[in-house]
Coordinates of C-alpha atoms in Angstrom, one line a residue:
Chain A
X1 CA -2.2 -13.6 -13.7
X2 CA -5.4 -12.4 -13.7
X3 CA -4.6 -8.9 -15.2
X4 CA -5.6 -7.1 -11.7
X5 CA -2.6 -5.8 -9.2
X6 CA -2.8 -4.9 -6.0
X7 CA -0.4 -3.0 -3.9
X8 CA 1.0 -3.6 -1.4
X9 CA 0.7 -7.3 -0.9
X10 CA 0.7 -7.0 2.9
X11 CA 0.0 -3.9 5.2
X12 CA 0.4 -3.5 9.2
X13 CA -0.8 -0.5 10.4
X14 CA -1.6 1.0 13.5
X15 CA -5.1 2.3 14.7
X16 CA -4.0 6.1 13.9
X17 CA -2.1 5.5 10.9
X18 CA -3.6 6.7 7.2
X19 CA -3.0 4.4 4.8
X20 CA -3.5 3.5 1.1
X21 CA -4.7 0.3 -1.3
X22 CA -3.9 0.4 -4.7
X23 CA -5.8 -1.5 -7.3
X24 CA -4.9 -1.3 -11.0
X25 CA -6.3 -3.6 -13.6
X26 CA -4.9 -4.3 -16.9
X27 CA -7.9 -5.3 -19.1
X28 CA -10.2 -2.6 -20.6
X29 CA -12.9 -3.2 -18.1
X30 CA -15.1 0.0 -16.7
X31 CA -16.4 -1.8 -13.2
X32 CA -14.1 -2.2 -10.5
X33 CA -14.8 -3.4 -7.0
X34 CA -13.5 -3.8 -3.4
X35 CA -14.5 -6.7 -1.6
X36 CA -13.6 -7.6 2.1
X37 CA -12.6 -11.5 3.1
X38 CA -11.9 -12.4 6.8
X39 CA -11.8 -15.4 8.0
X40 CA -15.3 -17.4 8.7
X41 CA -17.2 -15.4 6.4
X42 CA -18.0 -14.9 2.8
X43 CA -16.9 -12.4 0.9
X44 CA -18.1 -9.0 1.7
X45 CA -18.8 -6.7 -1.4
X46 CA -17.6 -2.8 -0.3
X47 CA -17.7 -0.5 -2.8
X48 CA -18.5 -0.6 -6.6
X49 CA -17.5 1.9 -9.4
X50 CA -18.5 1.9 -13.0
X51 CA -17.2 4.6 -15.4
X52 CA -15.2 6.3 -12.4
X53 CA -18.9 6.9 -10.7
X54 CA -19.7 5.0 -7.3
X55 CA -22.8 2.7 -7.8
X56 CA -22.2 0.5 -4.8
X57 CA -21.5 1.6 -1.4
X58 CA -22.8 -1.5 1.3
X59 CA -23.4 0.7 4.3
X60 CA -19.3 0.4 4.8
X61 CA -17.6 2.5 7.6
X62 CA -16.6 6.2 6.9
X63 CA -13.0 5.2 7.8
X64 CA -12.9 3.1 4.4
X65 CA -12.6 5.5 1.3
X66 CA -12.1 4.6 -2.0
X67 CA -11.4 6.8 -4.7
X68 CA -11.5 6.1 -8.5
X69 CA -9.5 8.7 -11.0
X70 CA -10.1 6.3 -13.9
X71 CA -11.4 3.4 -15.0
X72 CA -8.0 1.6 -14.5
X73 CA -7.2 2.7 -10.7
X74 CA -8.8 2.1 -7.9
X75 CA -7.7 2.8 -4.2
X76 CA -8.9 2.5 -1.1
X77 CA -8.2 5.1 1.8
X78 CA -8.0 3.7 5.4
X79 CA -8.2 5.8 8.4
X80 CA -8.4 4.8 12.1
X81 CA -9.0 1.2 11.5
X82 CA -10.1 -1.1 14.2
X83 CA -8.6 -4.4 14.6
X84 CA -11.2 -6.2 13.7
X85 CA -10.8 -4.5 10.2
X86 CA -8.2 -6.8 9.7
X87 CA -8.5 -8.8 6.8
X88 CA -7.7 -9.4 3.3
X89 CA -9.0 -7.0 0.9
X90 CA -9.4 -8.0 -2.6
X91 CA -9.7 -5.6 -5.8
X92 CA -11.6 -7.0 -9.0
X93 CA -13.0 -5.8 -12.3
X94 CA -15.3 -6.7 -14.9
X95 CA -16.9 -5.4 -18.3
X96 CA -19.4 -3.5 -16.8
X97 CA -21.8 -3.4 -19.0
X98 CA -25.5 -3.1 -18.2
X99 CA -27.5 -5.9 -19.8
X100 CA -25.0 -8.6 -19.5
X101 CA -23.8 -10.6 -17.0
X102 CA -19.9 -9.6 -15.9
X103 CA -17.4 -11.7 -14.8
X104 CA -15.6 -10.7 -12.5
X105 CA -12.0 -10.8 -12.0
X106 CA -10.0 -10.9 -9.1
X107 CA -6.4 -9.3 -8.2
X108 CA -4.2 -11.4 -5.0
X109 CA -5.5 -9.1 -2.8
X110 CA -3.8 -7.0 0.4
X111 CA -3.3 -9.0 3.8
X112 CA -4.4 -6.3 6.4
X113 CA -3.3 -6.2 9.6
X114 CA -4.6 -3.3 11.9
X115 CA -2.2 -2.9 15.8
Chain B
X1 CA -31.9 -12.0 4.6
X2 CA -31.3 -14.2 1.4
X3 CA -28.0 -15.8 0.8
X4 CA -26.2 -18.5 -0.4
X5 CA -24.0 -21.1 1.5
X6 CA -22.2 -24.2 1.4
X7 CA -22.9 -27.8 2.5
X8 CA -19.7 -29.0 3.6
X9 CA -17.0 -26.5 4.6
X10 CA -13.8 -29.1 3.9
X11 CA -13.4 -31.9 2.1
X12 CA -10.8 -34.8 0.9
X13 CA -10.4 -36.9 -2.4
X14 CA -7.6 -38.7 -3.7
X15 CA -5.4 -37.9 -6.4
X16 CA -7.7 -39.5 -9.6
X17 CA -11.2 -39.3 -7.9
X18 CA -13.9 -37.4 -9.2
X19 CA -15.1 -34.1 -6.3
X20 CA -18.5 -32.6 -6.2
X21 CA -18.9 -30.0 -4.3
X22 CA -22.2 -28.3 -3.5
X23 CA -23.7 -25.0 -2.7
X24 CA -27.3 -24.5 -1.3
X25 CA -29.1 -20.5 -2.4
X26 CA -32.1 -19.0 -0.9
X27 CA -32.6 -16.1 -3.6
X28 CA -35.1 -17.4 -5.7
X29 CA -34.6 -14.6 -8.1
X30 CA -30.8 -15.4 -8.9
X31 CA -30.1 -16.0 -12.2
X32 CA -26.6 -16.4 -12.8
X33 CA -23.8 -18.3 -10.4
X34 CA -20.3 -18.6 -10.9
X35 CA -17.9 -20.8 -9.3
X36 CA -14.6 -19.6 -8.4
X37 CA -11.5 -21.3 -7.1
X38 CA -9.3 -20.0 -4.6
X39 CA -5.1 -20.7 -3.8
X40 CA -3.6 -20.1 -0.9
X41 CA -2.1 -16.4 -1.3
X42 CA -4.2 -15.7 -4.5
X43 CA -7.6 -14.2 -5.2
X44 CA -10.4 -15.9 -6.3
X45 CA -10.5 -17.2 -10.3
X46 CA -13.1 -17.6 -12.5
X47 CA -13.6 -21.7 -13.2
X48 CA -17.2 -22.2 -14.6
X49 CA -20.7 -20.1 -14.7
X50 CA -24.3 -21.0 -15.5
X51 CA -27.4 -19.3 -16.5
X52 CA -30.5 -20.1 -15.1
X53 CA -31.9 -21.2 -18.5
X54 CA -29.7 -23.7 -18.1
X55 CA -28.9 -26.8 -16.1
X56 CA -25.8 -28.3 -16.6
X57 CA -22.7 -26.5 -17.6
X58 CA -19.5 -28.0 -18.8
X59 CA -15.5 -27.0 -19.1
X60 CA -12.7 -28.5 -19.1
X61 CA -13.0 -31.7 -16.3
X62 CA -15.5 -29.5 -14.1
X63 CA -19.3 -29.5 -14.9
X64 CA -21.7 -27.4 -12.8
X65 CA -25.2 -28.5 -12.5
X66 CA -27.7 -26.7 -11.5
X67 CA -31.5 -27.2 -9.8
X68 CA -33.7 -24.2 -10.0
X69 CA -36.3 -26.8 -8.2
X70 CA -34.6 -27.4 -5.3
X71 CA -32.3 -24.0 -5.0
X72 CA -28.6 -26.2 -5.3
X73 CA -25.7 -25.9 -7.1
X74 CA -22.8 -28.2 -7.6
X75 CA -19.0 -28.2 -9.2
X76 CA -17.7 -31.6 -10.4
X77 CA -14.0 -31.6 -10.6
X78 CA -13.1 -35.3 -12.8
X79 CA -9.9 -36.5 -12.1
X80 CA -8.8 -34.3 -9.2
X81 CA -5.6 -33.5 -9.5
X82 CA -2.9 -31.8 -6.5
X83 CA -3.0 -28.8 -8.3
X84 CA -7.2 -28.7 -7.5
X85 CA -6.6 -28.0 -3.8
X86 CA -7.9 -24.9 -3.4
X87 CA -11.0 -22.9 -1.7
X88 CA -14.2 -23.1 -3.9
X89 CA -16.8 -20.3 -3.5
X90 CA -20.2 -20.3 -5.5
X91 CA -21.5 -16.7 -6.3
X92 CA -25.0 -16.0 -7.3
X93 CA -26.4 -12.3 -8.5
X94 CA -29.6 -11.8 -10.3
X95 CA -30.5 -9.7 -13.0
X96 CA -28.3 -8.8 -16.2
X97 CA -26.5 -5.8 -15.2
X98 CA -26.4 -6.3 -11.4
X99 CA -22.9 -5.7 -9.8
X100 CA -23.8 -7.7 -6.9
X101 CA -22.4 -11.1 -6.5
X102 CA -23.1 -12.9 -3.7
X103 CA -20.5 -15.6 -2.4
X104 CA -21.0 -18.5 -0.6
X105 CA -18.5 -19.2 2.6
X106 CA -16.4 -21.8 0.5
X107 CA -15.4 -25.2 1.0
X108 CA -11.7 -26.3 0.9
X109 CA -10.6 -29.2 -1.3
X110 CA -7.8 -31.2 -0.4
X111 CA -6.2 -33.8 -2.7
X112 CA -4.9 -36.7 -1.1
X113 CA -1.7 -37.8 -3.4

């Protein structure tokens, strides 16, 4: 284990459902980050958050939201999804510190489905 | 725009063999790749990374070299074992700091018992 959770593991939603991802991680880091993966393309960074404050947002959808209470929590708010926003969506964290390079760890991720 | 990518999306070794896999970037200006493996069902795990002050890297039974001249990247897995089948991305960012990696599409490895 990596010391990142996700939950839940698997989601189907419909197009007019709300919905929520949960990330948590486990290991003092301050940077936490959503990344999309679907199939034939490389892993798309979303949103990044260090020290609670968003630093990152890659020109992603209004219908993606991600909130961060704390350093430890992370979700991500999903409101009338397309299908093709199915995919699987992976949490990660790292030190965060500026002036070093962060590795970043990974959590198992929530297989999306969107009806 | 700038990316990074990989030479050869699959590929097959038998149990014992030595894998290299490779990765091709197009940011001159990276300075730091990582290599991470991927299960089935999992998410991607940190296996090896590499300054670019530096070229060759190595861990236990997987090396990464790396060639700044020609902008490629490789992961050398000795004595692939089953448990080695996986999904390898390489990742690139540049500058100390940045929160942006950028992944390659991955190749699969499949050991051949």
């Amino acid at each position: 284990e990596t010391g990142v959770t996700q939950t839940p593991r698997h989601l189907v939603m419909g197009m007019t459902n709300k919905k929520s991802l949960k990330c948590e991680q486990h290991l003092g880091h301050n940077a936490m980050y959503w990344y999309k993966q679907s199939a034939k393309k490389p892993l798309e960074l979303m949103f990044v958050y260090n020290f609670k404050e968003q630093t990152e947002n890659n020109s992603v959808p209004s219908r993606f939201s991600p909130e961060c209470p704390n350093s430890s929590h992370l979700f991500l708010h999903l409101h009338t999804l397309q299908p093709e926003d199915s995919a699987l969506y992976l949490c990660a964290s790292s030190q965060g510190d500026r002036g070093s390079y962060n590795e970043q760890f990974f959590g198992p991720g929530t297989r999306l489905t969107v009806l | 725009g700038e990316s990074v990518g990989l030479h050869l999306p699959t590929l097959s070794v038998q149990e014992g063999d030595n894998s290299i896999i490779n990765c091709a970037y197009s940011n001159s200006a990276s300075d730091y790749f990582i290599w991470y493996k991927q299960e089935s069902g999992k998410g991607p795990q940190f296996i090896i990374d590499i300054r670019s002050n530096m070229d060759k890297r190595q861990g236990q039974r997987v090396t990464v070299l790396l060639n700044k001249t020609v902008k490629h990247l490789s992961l050398q897995i000795a004595a692939t074992q089953p448990g080695d089948s996986a999904v390898y991305f390489c990742a690139e960012t540049s500058g100390a700091g940045s929160y942006q990696l950028t992944f390659g599409k991955g190749t699969k490895l499949s050991v051949i018992p």
